[in-house]
């Protein structure tokens, strides 16, 4: 079966750095997406990785290792507004997204 | 402002009733999707449409139907609602394979 694993919840301090991990087992791979979802709102796109390596976009970076079935989202200089759930999703061989349950990130002052 | 509009925002429905959730996008995206989101679970795909006139079944299609008469609209119908269909429903669209999906604000549906 297809499976996306990410931690249920993480806590970090304002101004710090946090890394949210995602491991996956899917039938085929056509890229990995990270989304941010604030409580009661829609998911919004953060990043896309299809090749191994690190993609940097401002305070957010995303890393992919296809051989290990592993990705992480790195958030730097945490702000209170970064409190949200972060969703990892893999596009399978049918170009459908398989979603993880999300990691709820709590930022403390 | 370009985007996806879903209606209604929320609804309480008696079991056995028929309900249609509306979704309209103005980005001219070919692909559209319906997901449900339940606590502790990832988004699960109900139905999708790669282009106007075509639809396909996702992971959890039973009890739901869709149509795609044109590019902009992708309604989701619950023919006879059951309590297990209580969920938050998101409509999304994308500009093709490997492109990010853009989401509407969701419909919170409670079936009693």
mmCIF file of C-alpha atoms in Angstrom:
data_model
loop_
_atom_site.group_PDB
_atom_site.id
_atom_site.type_symbol
_atom_site.label_atom_id
_atom_site.label_comp_id
_atom_site.label_asym_id
_atom_site.label_seq_id
_atom_site.Cartn_x
_atom_site.Cartn_y
_atom_site.Cartn_z
ATOM 1 C CA UNK A 1 0.000 0.000 0.000
ATOM 2 C CA UNK A 2 0.922 3.653 -0.176
ATOM 3 C CA UNK A 3 2.019 5.429 2.960
ATOM 4 C CA UNK A 4 3.178 8.883 4.011
ATOM 5 C CA UNK A 5 4.531 9.311 7.533
ATOM 6 C CA UNK A 6 5.162 12.557 9.359
ATOM 7 C CA UNK A 7 5.133 13.465 13.049
ATOM 8 C CA UNK A 8 1.751 14.378 14.457
ATOM 9 C CA UNK A 9 2.891 17.429 16.392
ATOM 10 C CA UNK A 10 6.016 19.483 17.015
ATOM 11 C CA UNK A 11 6.774 22.450 19.258
ATOM 12 C CA UNK A 12 9.387 25.113 18.622
ATOM 13 C CA UNK A 13 10.362 28.536 19.909
ATOM 14 C CA UNK A 14 9.909 31.825 18.096
ATOM 15 C CA UNK A 15 13.104 32.767 16.245
ATOM 16 C CA UNK A 16 14.419 29.186 16.192
ATOM 17 C CA UNK A 17 14.736 26.600 13.411
ATOM 18 C CA UNK A 18 12.568 23.507 13.034
ATOM 19 C CA UNK A 19 12.788 20.524 10.690
ATOM 20 C CA UNK A 20 9.660 18.548 9.815
ATOM 21 C CA UNK A 21 10.372 15.111 8.388
ATOM 22 C CA UNK A 22 8.341 13.075 5.915
ATOM 23 C CA UNK A 23 8.951 9.509 4.791
ATOM 24 C CA UNK A 24 7.009 7.865 2.028
ATOM 25 C CA UNK A 25 6.312 4.584 0.292
ATOM 26 C CA UNK A 26 4.293 5.030 -2.881
ATOM 27 C CA UNK A 27 3.655 3.300 -6.184
ATOM 28 C CA UNK A 28 5.836 5.477 -8.345
ATOM 29 C CA UNK A 29 7.119 8.971 -7.702
ATOM 30 C CA UNK A 30 6.457 12.138 -9.648
ATOM 31 C CA UNK A 31 7.395 14.709 -7.071
ATOM 32 C CA UNK A 32 6.814 15.719 -3.470
ATOM 33 C CA UNK A 33 4.860 18.743 -2.296
ATOM 34 C CA UNK A 34 4.716 20.603 0.997
ATOM 35 C CA UNK A 35 1.651 22.609 1.951
ATOM 36 C CA UNK A 36 0.839 24.842 4.902
ATOM 37 C CA UNK A 37 -2.613 24.768 6.462
ATOM 38 C CA UNK A 38 -3.713 27.181 9.172
ATOM 39 C CA UNK A 39 -6.521 25.961 11.403
ATOM 40 C CA UNK A 40 -9.874 26.268 9.683
ATOM 41 C CA UNK A 41 -8.331 27.314 6.383
ATOM 42 C CA UNK A 42 -7.385 25.771 3.066
ATOM 43 C CA UNK A 43 -3.967 24.228 2.371
ATOM 44 C CA UNK A 44 -1.581 26.562 0.540
ATOM 45 C CA UNK A 45 1.365 25.457 -1.571
ATOM 46 C CA UNK A 46 4.866 25.871 -0.137
ATOM 47 C CA UNK A 47 7.318 23.820 -2.191
ATOM 48 C CA UNK A 48 7.840 21.115 -4.788
ATOM 49 C CA UNK A 49 10.785 18.720 -5.098
ATOM 50 C CA UNK A 50 11.262 16.168 -7.860
ATOM 51 C CA UNK A 51 15.072 15.928 -7.901
ATOM 52 C CA UNK A 52 17.312 15.078 -4.963
ATOM 53 C CA UNK A 53 18.628 18.016 -3.043
ATOM 54 C CA UNK A 54 17.641 21.187 -1.285
ATOM 55 C CA UNK A 55 15.244 23.834 -2.594
ATOM 56 C CA UNK A 56 15.393 27.147 -0.743
ATOM 57 C CA UNK A 57 12.623 29.708 -0.758
ATOM 58 C CA UNK A 58 13.097 32.496 1.747
ATOM 59 C CA UNK A 59 12.766 31.227 5.310
ATOM 60 C CA UNK A 60 11.534 27.841 4.072
ATOM 61 C CA UNK A 61 13.640 25.083 2.500
ATOM 62 C CA UNK A 62 12.673 21.599 1.380
ATOM 63 C CA UNK A 63 14.960 18.619 0.915
ATOM 64 C CA UNK A 64 14.414 15.376 -0.975
ATOM 65 C CA UNK A 65 16.210 12.025 -1.088
ATOM 66 C CA UNK A 66 14.399 9.715 -3.485
ATOM 67 C CA UNK A 67 16.613 6.732 -2.692
ATOM 68 C CA UNK A 68 15.666 6.994 0.991
ATOM 69 C CA UNK A 69 12.020 7.933 0.419
ATOM 70 C CA UNK A 70 12.599 10.939 2.626
ATOM 71 C CA UNK A 71 11.970 14.654 2.660
ATOM 72 C CA UNK A 72 12.094 17.418 5.193
ATOM 73 C CA UNK A 73 10.790 20.951 5.435
ATOM 74 C CA UNK A 74 13.089 23.387 7.229
ATOM 75 C CA UNK A 75 11.647 26.558 8.685
ATOM 76 C CA UNK A 76 14.094 29.236 9.851
ATOM 77 C CA UNK A 77 13.583 32.332 12.011
ATOM 78 C CA UNK A 78 10.266 31.023 13.215
ATOM 79 C CA UNK A 79 7.441 33.504 13.609
ATOM 80 C CA UNK A 80 4.199 33.090 15.519
ATOM 81 C CA UNK A 81 2.317 33.108 12.215
ATOM 82 C CA UNK A 82 4.137 29.879 11.272
ATOM 83 C CA UNK A 83 1.920 28.023 13.741
ATOM 84 C CA UNK A 84 0.004 25.752 11.382
ATOM 85 C CA UNK A 85 -0.152 22.216 10.087
ATOM 86 C CA UNK A 86 2.367 21.214 7.433
ATOM 87 C CA UNK A 87 1.231 18.608 4.924
ATOM 88 C CA UNK A 88 3.542 16.356 2.933
ATOM 89 C CA UNK A 89 2.128 14.917 -0.302
ATOM 90 C CA UNK A 90 3.652 12.623 -2.924
ATOM 91 C CA UNK A 91 2.520 12.430 -6.527
ATOM 92 C CA UNK A 92 2.313 8.765 -7.496
ATOM 93 C CA UNK A 93 2.660 7.023 -10.851
ATOM 94 C CA UNK A 94 -0.934 7.997 -11.754
ATOM 95 C CA UNK A 95 -0.182 11.663 -11.020
ATOM 96 C CA UNK A 96 -2.458 11.576 -7.998
ATOM 97 C CA UNK A 97 -1.389 13.147 -4.709
ATOM 98 C CA UNK A 98 -1.063 10.883 -1.681
ATOM 99 C CA UNK A 99 -1.244 12.977 1.482
ATOM 100 C CA UNK A 100 0.254 12.587 4.911
ATOM 101 C CA UNK A 101 -1.917 13.377 7.934
ATOM 102 C CA UNK A 102 0.044 16.564 8.572
ATOM 103 C CA UNK A 103 2.329 17.861 11.318
ATOM 104 C CA UNK A 104 0.857 20.424 13.671
ATOM 105 C CA UNK A 105 3.571 22.956 14.501
ATOM 106 C CA UNK A 106 3.151 24.956 17.692
ATOM 107 C CA UNK A 107 5.324 28.054 18.081
ATOM 108 C CA UNK A 108 5.948 29.337 21.591
ATOM 109 C CA UNK A 109 7.173 32.847 22.391
ATOM 110 C CA UNK B 1 -9.341 37.900 -7.559
ATOM 111 C CA UNK B 2 -8.592 34.613 -9.311
ATOM 112 C CA UNK B 3 -9.199 31.451 -7.378
ATOM 113 C CA UNK B 4 -11.595 28.734 -6.374
ATOM 114 C CA UNK B 5 -14.975 29.382 -4.821
ATOM 115 C CA UNK B 6 -16.825 26.741 -2.841
ATOM 116 C CA UNK B 7 -20.399 26.894 -1.611
ATOM 117 C CA UNK B 8 -21.887 26.528 0.887
ATOM 118 C CA UNK B 9 -19.278 27.375 3.542
ATOM 119 C CA UNK B 10 -20.963 25.023 5.962
ATOM 120 C CA UNK B 11 -24.087 22.917 6.098
ATOM 121 C CA UNK B 12 -25.959 20.701 8.536
ATOM 122 C CA UNK B 13 -27.884 18.007 6.732
ATOM 123 C CA UNK B 14 -30.257 15.248 7.769
ATOM 124 C CA UNK B 15 -29.226 11.727 6.873
ATOM 125 C CA UNK B 16 -30.829 10.491 3.680
ATOM 126 C CA UNK B 17 -30.989 13.934 2.071
ATOM 127 C CA UNK B 18 -29.375 14.802 -1.238
ATOM 128 C CA UNK B 19 -26.744 17.538 -1.259
ATOM 129 C CA UNK B 20 -24.630 19.197 -3.929
ATOM 130 C CA UNK B 21 -21.430 21.022 -3.039
ATOM 131 C CA UNK B 22 -20.480 23.634 -5.578
ATOM 132 C CA UNK B 23 -16.999 24.457 -6.828
ATOM 133 C CA UNK B 24 -16.067 27.097 -9.403
ATOM 134 C CA UNK B 25 -12.629 28.199 -10.555
ATOM 135 C CA UNK B 26 -11.633 31.093 -12.774
ATOM 136 C CA UNK B 27 -8.025 30.137 -13.443
ATOM 137 C CA UNK B 28 -8.878 28.037 -16.518
ATOM 138 C CA UNK B 29 -7.182 25.026 -14.965
ATOM 139 C CA UNK B 30 -7.851 21.747 -16.738
ATOM 140 C CA UNK B 31 -7.637 19.503 -13.682
ATOM 141 C CA UNK B 32 -9.997 19.654 -10.699
ATOM 142 C CA UNK B 33 -10.287 17.538 -7.561
ATOM 143 C CA UNK B 34 -12.532 16.866 -4.603
ATOM 144 C CA UNK B 35 -11.025 15.837 -1.269
ATOM 145 C CA UNK B 36 -12.362 15.160 2.181
ATOM 146 C CA UNK B 37 -10.327 15.969 5.267
ATOM 147 C CA UNK B 38 -10.979 14.165 8.550
ATOM 148 C CA UNK B 39 -9.186 14.626 11.846
ATOM 149 C CA UNK B 40 -6.037 12.532 12.057
ATOM 150 C CA UNK B 41 -6.151 11.528 8.410
ATOM 151 C CA UNK B 42 -4.565 13.003 5.323
ATOM 152 C CA UNK B 43 -6.624 14.543 2.573
ATOM 153 C CA UNK B 44 -8.364 11.757 0.683
ATOM 154 C CA UNK B 45 -9.274 12.076 -2.965
ATOM 155 C CA UNK B 46 -12.939 11.455 -3.750
ATOM 156 C CA UNK B 47 -13.156 12.204 -7.465
ATOM 157 C CA UNK B 48 -11.111 14.092 -10.001
ATOM 158 C CA UNK B 49 -11.381 15.468 -13.509
ATOM 159 C CA UNK B 50 -8.397 15.902 -15.805
ATOM 160 C CA UNK B 51 -10.338 17.984 -18.310
ATOM 161 C CA UNK B 52 -13.889 19.097 -19.059
ATOM 162 C CA UNK B 53 -16.083 16.157 -19.977
ATOM 163 C CA UNK B 54 -14.043 13.533 -18.107
ATOM 164 C CA UNK B 55 -14.104 12.360 -14.498
ATOM 165 C CA UNK B 56 -12.373 9.646 -12.488
ATOM 166 C CA UNK B 57 -12.668 7.911 -9.137
ATOM 167 C CA UNK B 58 -10.241 8.603 -6.344
ATOM 168 C CA UNK B 59 -9.522 6.743 -3.135
ATOM 169 C CA UNK B 60 -12.970 7.123 -1.510
ATOM 170 C CA UNK B 61 -15.614 7.590 -4.245
ATOM 171 C CA UNK B 62 -18.506 5.562 -2.790
ATOM 172 C CA UNK B 63 -21.597 7.635 -2.047
ATOM 173 C CA UNK B 64 -20.392 10.580 -4.154
ATOM 174 C CA UNK B 65 -20.773 11.615 -7.774
ATOM 175 C CA UNK B 66 -19.343 14.444 -9.849
ATOM 176 C CA UNK B 67 -19.814 16.049 -13.233
ATOM 177 C CA UNK B 68 -17.620 18.319 -15.350
ATOM 178 C CA UNK B 69 -19.763 19.992 -17.966
ATOM 179 C CA UNK B 70 -17.309 22.852 -18.481
ATOM 180 C CA UNK B 71 -13.830 23.951 -17.403
ATOM 181 C CA UNK B 72 -14.933 26.152 -14.521
ATOM 182 C CA UNK B 73 -17.432 24.070 -12.558
ATOM 183 C CA UNK B 74 -17.013 20.773 -10.710
ATOM 184 C CA UNK B 75 -19.967 20.009 -8.399
ATOM 185 C CA UNK B 76 -19.908 17.118 -5.929
ATOM 186 C CA UNK B 77 -23.193 15.373 -5.100
ATOM 187 C CA UNK B 78 -24.076 13.194 -2.136
ATOM 188 C CA UNK B 79 -27.096 11.240 -3.361
ATOM 189 C CA UNK B 80 -28.231 10.079 0.089
ATOM 190 C CA UNK B 81 -26.098 11.499 2.897
ATOM 191 C CA UNK B 82 -24.905 9.283 5.755
ATOM 192 C CA UNK B 83 -23.282 10.355 9.046
ATOM 193 C CA UNK B 84 -19.883 8.963 7.968
ATOM 194 C CA UNK B 85 -19.818 11.647 5.292
ATOM 195 C CA UNK B 86 -19.491 14.308 7.969
ATOM 196 C CA UNK B 87 -16.232 15.997 7.023
ATOM 197 C CA UNK B 88 -14.570 19.068 5.576
ATOM 198 C CA UNK B 89 -14.657 18.984 1.787
ATOM 199 C CA UNK B 90 -12.061 20.776 -0.293
ATOM 200 C CA UNK B 91 -12.151 21.438 -3.995
ATOM 201 C CA UNK B 92 -8.836 22.027 -5.778
ATOM 202 C CA UNK B 93 -7.545 22.718 -9.254
ATOM 203 C CA UNK B 94 -4.201 22.522 -11.025
ATOM 204 C CA UNK B 95 -2.692 23.518 -14.322
ATOM 205 C CA UNK B 96 -1.536 19.977 -15.125
ATOM 206 C CA UNK B 97 0.700 17.181 -13.915
ATOM 207 C CA UNK B 98 3.445 18.135 -11.471
ATOM 208 C CA UNK B 99 1.793 21.505 -10.887
ATOM 209 C CA UNK B 100 0.673 22.574 -7.402
ATOM 210 C CA UNK B 101 -2.969 22.256 -6.552
ATOM 211 C CA UNK B 102 -4.871 25.379 -5.469
ATOM 212 C CA UNK B 103 -7.593 24.892 -2.900
ATOM 213 C CA UNK B 104 -10.932 26.481 -2.166
ATOM 214 C CA UNK B 105 -11.824 27.478 1.388
ATOM 215 C CA UNK B 106 -13.711 24.260 2.034
ATOM 216 C CA UNK B 107 -17.245 23.206 2.968
ATOM 217 C CA UNK B 108 -17.853 21.960 6.492
ATOM 218 C CA UNK B 109 -20.592 19.355 6.249
ATOM 219 C CA UNK B 110 -22.327 17.702 9.197
ATOM 220 C CA UNK B 111 -24.718 14.826 8.606
ATOM 221 C CA UNK B 112 -27.085 14.111 11.480
#
